Coordinates of C-alpha atoms in Angstrom, one line a residue:
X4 CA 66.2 -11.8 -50.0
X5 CA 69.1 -12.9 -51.9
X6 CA 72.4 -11.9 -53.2
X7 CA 74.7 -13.1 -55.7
X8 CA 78.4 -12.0 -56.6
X9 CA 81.7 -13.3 -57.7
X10 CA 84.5 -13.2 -55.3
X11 CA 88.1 -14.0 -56.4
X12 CA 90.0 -16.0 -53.1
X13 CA 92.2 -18.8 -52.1
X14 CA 90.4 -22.0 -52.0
X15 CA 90.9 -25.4 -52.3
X16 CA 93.5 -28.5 -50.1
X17 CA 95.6 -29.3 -52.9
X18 CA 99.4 -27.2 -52.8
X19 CA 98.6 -26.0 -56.6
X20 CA 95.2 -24.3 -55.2
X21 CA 97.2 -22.3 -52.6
X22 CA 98.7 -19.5 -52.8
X23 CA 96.9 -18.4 -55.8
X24 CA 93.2 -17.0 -56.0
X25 CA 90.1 -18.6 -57.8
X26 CA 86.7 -17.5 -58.6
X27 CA 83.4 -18.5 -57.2
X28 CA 80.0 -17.5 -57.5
X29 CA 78.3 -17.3 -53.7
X30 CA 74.7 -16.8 -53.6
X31 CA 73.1 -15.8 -50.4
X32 CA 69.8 -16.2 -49.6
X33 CA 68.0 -14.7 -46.3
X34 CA 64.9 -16.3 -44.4
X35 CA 62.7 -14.5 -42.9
X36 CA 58.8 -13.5 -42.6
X37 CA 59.2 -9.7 -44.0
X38 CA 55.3 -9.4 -44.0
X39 CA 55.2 -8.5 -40.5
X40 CA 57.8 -5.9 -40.4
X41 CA 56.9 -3.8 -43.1
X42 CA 53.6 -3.1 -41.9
X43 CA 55.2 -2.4 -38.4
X44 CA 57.0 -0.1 -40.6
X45 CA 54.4 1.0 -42.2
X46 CA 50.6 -0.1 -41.5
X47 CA 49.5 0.8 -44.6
X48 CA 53.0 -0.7 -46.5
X49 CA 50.7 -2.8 -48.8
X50 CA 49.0 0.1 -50.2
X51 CA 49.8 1.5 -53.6
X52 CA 48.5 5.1 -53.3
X53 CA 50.4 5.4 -49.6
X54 CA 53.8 4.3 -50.9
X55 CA 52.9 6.6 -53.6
X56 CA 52.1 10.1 -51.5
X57 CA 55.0 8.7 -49.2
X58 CA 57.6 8.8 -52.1
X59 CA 56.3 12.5 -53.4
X60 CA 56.8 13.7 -49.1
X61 CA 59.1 16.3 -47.7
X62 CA 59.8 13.0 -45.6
X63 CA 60.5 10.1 -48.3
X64 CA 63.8 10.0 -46.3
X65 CA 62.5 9.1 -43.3
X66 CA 59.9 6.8 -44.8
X67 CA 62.7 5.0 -47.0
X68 CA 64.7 4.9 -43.7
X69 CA 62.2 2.8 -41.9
X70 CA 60.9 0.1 -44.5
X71 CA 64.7 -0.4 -44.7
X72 CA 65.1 -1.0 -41.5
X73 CA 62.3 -3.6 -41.7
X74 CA 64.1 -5.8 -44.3
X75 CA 68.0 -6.7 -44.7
X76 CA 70.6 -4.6 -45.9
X77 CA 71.9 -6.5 -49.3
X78 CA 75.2 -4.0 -48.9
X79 CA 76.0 -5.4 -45.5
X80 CA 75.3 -9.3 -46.7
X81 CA 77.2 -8.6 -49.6
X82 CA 80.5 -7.2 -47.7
X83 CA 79.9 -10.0 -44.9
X84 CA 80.1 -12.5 -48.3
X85 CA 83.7 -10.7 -49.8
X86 CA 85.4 -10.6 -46.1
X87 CA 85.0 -14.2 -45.2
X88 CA 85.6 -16.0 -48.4
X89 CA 88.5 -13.5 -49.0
X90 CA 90.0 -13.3 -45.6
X91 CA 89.8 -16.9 -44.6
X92 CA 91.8 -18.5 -47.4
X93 CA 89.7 -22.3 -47.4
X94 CA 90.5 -25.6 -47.8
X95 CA 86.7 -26.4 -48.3
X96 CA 83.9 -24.4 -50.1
X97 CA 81.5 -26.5 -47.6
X98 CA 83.9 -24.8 -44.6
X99 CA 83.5 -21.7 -46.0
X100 CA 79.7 -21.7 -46.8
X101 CA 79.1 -22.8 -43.4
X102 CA 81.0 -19.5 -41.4
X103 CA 79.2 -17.4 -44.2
X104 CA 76.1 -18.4 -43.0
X105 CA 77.3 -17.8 -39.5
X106 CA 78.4 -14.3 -40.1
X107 CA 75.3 -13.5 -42.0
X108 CA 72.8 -14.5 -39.5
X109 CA 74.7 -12.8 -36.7
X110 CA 75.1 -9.9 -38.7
X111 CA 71.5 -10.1 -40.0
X112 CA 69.5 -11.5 -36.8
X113 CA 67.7 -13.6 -39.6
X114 CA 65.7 -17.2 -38.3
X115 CA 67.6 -18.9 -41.5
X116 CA 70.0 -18.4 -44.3
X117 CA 70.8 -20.6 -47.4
X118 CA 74.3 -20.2 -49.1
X119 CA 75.2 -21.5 -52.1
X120 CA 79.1 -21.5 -53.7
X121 CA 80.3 -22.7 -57.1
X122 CA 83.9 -23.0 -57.6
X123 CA 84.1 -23.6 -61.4
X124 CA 88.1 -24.2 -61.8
X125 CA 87.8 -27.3 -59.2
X126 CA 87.5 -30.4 -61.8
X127 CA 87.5 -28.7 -65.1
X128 CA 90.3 -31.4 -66.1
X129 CA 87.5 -33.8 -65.5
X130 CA 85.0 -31.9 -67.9
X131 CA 83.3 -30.9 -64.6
X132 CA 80.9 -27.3 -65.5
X133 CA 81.4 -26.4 -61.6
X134 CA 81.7 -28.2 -58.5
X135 CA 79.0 -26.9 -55.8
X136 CA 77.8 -26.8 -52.4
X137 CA 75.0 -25.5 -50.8
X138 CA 74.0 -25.4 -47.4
X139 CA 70.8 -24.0 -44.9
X140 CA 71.6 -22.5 -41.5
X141 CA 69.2 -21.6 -38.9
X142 CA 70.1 -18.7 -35.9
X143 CA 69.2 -22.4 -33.2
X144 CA 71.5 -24.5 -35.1
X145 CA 74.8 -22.5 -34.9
X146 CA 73.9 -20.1 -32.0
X147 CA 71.7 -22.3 -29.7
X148 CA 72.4 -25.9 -30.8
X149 CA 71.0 -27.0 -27.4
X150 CA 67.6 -25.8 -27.7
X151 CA 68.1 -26.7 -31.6
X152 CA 69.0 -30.5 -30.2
X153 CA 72.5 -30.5 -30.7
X154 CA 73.5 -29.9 -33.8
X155 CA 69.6 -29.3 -35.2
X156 CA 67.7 -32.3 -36.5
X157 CA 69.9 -34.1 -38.7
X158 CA 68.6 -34.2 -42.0
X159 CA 69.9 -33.7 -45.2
X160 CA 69.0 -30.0 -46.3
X161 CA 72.7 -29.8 -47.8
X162 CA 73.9 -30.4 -51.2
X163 CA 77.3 -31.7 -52.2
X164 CA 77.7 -31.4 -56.6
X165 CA 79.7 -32.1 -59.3
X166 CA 77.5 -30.0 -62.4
X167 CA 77.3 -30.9 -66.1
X168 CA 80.2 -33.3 -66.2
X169 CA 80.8 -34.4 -70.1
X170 CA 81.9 -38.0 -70.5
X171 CA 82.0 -39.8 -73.9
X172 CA 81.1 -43.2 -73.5
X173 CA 78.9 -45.6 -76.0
X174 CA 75.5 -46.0 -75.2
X175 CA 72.1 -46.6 -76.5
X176 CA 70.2 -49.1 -78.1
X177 CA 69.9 -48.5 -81.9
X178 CA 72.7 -50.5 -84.1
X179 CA 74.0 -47.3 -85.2
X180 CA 74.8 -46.5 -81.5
X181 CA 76.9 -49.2 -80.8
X182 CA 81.0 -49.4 -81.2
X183 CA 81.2 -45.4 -81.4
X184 CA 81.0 -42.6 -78.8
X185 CA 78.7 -40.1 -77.6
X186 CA 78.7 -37.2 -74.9
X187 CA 76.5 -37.4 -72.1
X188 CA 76.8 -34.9 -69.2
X189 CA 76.3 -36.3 -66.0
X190 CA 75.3 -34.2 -62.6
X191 CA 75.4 -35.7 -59.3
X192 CA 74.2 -34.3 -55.8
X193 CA 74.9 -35.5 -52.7
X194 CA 72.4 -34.7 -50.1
X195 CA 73.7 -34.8 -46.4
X196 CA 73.9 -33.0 -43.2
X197 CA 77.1 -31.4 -42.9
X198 CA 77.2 -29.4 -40.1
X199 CA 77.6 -32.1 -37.8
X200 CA 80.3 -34.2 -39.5
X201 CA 82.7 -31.0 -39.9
X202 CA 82.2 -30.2 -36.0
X203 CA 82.9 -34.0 -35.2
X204 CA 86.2 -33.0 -37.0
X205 CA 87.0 -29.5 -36.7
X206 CA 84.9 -27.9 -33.4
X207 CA 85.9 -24.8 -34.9
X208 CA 85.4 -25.1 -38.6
X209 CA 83.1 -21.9 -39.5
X210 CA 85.6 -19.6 -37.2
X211 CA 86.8 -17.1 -39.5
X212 CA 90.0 -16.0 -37.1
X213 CA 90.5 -19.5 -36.5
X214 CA 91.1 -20.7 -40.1
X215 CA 93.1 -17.9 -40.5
X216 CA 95.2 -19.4 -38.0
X217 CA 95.0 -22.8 -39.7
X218 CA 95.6 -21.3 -43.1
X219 CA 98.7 -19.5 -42.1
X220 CA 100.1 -23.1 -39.8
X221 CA 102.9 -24.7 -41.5
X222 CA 100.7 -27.7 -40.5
X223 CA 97.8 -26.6 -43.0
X224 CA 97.6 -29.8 -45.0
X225 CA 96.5 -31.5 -41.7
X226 CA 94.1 -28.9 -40.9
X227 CA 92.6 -29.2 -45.2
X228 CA 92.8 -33.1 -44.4
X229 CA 90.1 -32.7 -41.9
X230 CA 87.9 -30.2 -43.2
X231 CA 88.1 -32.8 -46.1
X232 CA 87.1 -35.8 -44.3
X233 CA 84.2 -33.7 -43.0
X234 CA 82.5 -33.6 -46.3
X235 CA 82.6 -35.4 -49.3
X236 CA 84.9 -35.5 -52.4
X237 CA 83.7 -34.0 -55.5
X238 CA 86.9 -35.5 -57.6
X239 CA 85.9 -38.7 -56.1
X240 CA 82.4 -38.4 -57.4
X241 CA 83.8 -37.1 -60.8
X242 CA 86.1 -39.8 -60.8
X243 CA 83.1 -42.5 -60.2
X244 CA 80.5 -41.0 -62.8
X245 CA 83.7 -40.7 -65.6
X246 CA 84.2 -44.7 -64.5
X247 CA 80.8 -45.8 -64.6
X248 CA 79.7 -44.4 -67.4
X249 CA 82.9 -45.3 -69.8
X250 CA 82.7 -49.3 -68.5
X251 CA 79.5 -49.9 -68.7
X252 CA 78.7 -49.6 -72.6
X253 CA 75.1 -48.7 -71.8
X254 CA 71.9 -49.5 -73.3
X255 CA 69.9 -46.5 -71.9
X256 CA 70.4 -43.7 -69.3
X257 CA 68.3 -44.6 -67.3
X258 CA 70.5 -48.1 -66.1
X259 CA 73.4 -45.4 -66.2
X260 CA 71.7 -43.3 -63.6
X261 CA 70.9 -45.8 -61.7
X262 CA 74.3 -48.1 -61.3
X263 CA 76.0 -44.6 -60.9
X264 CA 73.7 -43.6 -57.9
X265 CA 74.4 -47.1 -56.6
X266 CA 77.9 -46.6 -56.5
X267 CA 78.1 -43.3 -55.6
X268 CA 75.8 -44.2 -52.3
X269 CA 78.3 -47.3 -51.8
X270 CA 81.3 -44.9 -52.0
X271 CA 79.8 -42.2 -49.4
X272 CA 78.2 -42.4 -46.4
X273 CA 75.4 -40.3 -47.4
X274 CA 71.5 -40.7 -46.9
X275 CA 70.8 -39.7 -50.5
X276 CA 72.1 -39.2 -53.8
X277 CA 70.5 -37.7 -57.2
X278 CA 71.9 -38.4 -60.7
X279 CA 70.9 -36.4 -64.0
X280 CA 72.4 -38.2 -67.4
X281 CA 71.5 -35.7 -70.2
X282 CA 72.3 -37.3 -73.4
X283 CA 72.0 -34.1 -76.3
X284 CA 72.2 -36.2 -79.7
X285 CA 69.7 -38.2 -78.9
X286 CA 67.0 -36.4 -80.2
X287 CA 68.6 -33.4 -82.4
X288 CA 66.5 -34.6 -85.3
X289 CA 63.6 -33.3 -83.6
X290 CA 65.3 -30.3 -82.4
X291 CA 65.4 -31.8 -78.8
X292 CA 68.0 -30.0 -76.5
X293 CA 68.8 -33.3 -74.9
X294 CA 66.9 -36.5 -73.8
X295 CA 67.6 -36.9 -70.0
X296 CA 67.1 -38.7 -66.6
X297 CA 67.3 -37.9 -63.4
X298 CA 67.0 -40.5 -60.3
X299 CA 67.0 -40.5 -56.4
X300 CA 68.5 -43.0 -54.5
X301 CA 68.6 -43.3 -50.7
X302 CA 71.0 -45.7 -49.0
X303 CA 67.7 -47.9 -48.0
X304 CA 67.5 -48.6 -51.9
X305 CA 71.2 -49.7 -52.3
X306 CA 70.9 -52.7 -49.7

């Protein structure tokens, strides 16, 4: 099951971003092996003509009651989703995508939950489409972490990303491509395992009532300074990919990709980084949306 829906909140460590409210798009999605329950529900719940005579019954109530009560109530995930990203007034969207993935499997009694948040307004100077995160929960990892082996196996299931970033830098081969200008747009997406860095910093980061506290502290930049340091930067990596690709003059995007991955990875202590150049006048003559490349890099390639 998933949910999608735009939320208006304060977000964001920098003193312009507070105070005021932005919007993101959170999209929720919910885990679990629904087979099962509906035909506990219901043993004949795979049956066309059943759900049919069902739905013409006296009883349709009662029989929409119970396959409802063998699935997950979108209202429920939806109102979880508006309280704590409009309650909690975040430094981080990774802070807050984490205690939304809390609430939701509490609330839910799910195995896993996948949330994803896009806060378009964060580098839009930069040409940035949206910043992102996303990150996957399961019930073990934040309700049993000892049976779950601390914090879960760490491994990177979360994304940190900067989308569809224009630059206009030279490159290309073809004489006609030298000396002069052309966009490319440039996403980049750092895989990593959040959870545990942010509790190494903040033991209490996906608390709703307890970054209410922070939020409200006249010490809050110290509190946004840690949840910070927990993840990683997305002006930084905005800042890299506008750097790399202006300096280099580049022949193709592939070497682009590549030298940007490589400094991205040297930058942040992730595991793995993907880069996607998209260069749309490359091929316009033939009615090409846009020539593109998209690499992987772990940290074992950049040594």
């Amino acid at each position: 099951m998933t949910v999608q829906q735009h939320v208006h909140c304060e977000v964001g460590c920098n003193d312009d971003e507070r105070g005021r409210g932005q919007e993101l798009k959170i999209s929720v999605t919910v885990w679990d092996a629904l087979q099962a329950k509906l035909l506990s529900s219901h043993a004949d719940a795979k049956s066309v003509l059943a759900q049919r005579a069902r739905s013409e019954s006296a009883e349709w109530q009662a029989h929409a009651e119970r396959q409802l009560q063998a699935t997950h109530d979108n209202h429920a995930v939806t109102q979880t989703v508006s309280v704590v990203a409009q309650e909690g007034r975040w430094f981080t969207i990774e802070a807050m995508a984490d205690c939304i993935a809390r609430e939701v499997l509490a609330q839910s009694g799910a195995p896993q939950v996948t949330v994803l948040i896009d806060k378009p307004d964060a580098l839009r100077k930069r040409g940035v489409r949206t910043a992102a995160c996303e990150v996957t929960r399961t019930w073990d990892q934040v309700f049993a972490p000892d049976m779950a082996g601390g914090c879960g196996a760490v491994t990177a299931v979360d994304r940190v990303m900067t989308l569809d970033q224009a630059v206009h830098c030279e490159v290309g081969c073809r004489p006609e491509e030298r000396g002069r200008l052309q966009e490319v747009r440039i996403s980049v997406t750092v895989w990593d395992s959040l959870r545990p860095n942010l509790l190494a910093v903040q033991p209490d980061f996906d608390d709703l009532s307890a970054q209410k506290v922070k939020a409200a502290s006249a010490e809050w930049r110290a509190h946004a300074a840690l949840q910070l340091a927990g993840t990683h930067n997305n002006a930084l990596l905005a800042k890299t990919a506008q750097r790399v690709a202006e300096e280099g003059r580049w022949f193709t995007i592939e070497a682009m990709a590549d030298a940007l991955a490589a400094e991205i990875l040297a930058a942040c202590p992730a595991p793995k980084v993907t880069v996607r150049v998209e260069k749309p006048q490359a091929l316009r003559e033939w009615r090409v949306n846009a020539a593109a490349c998209e690499v992987t890099r772990t940290q074992a390639d950049a040594q």
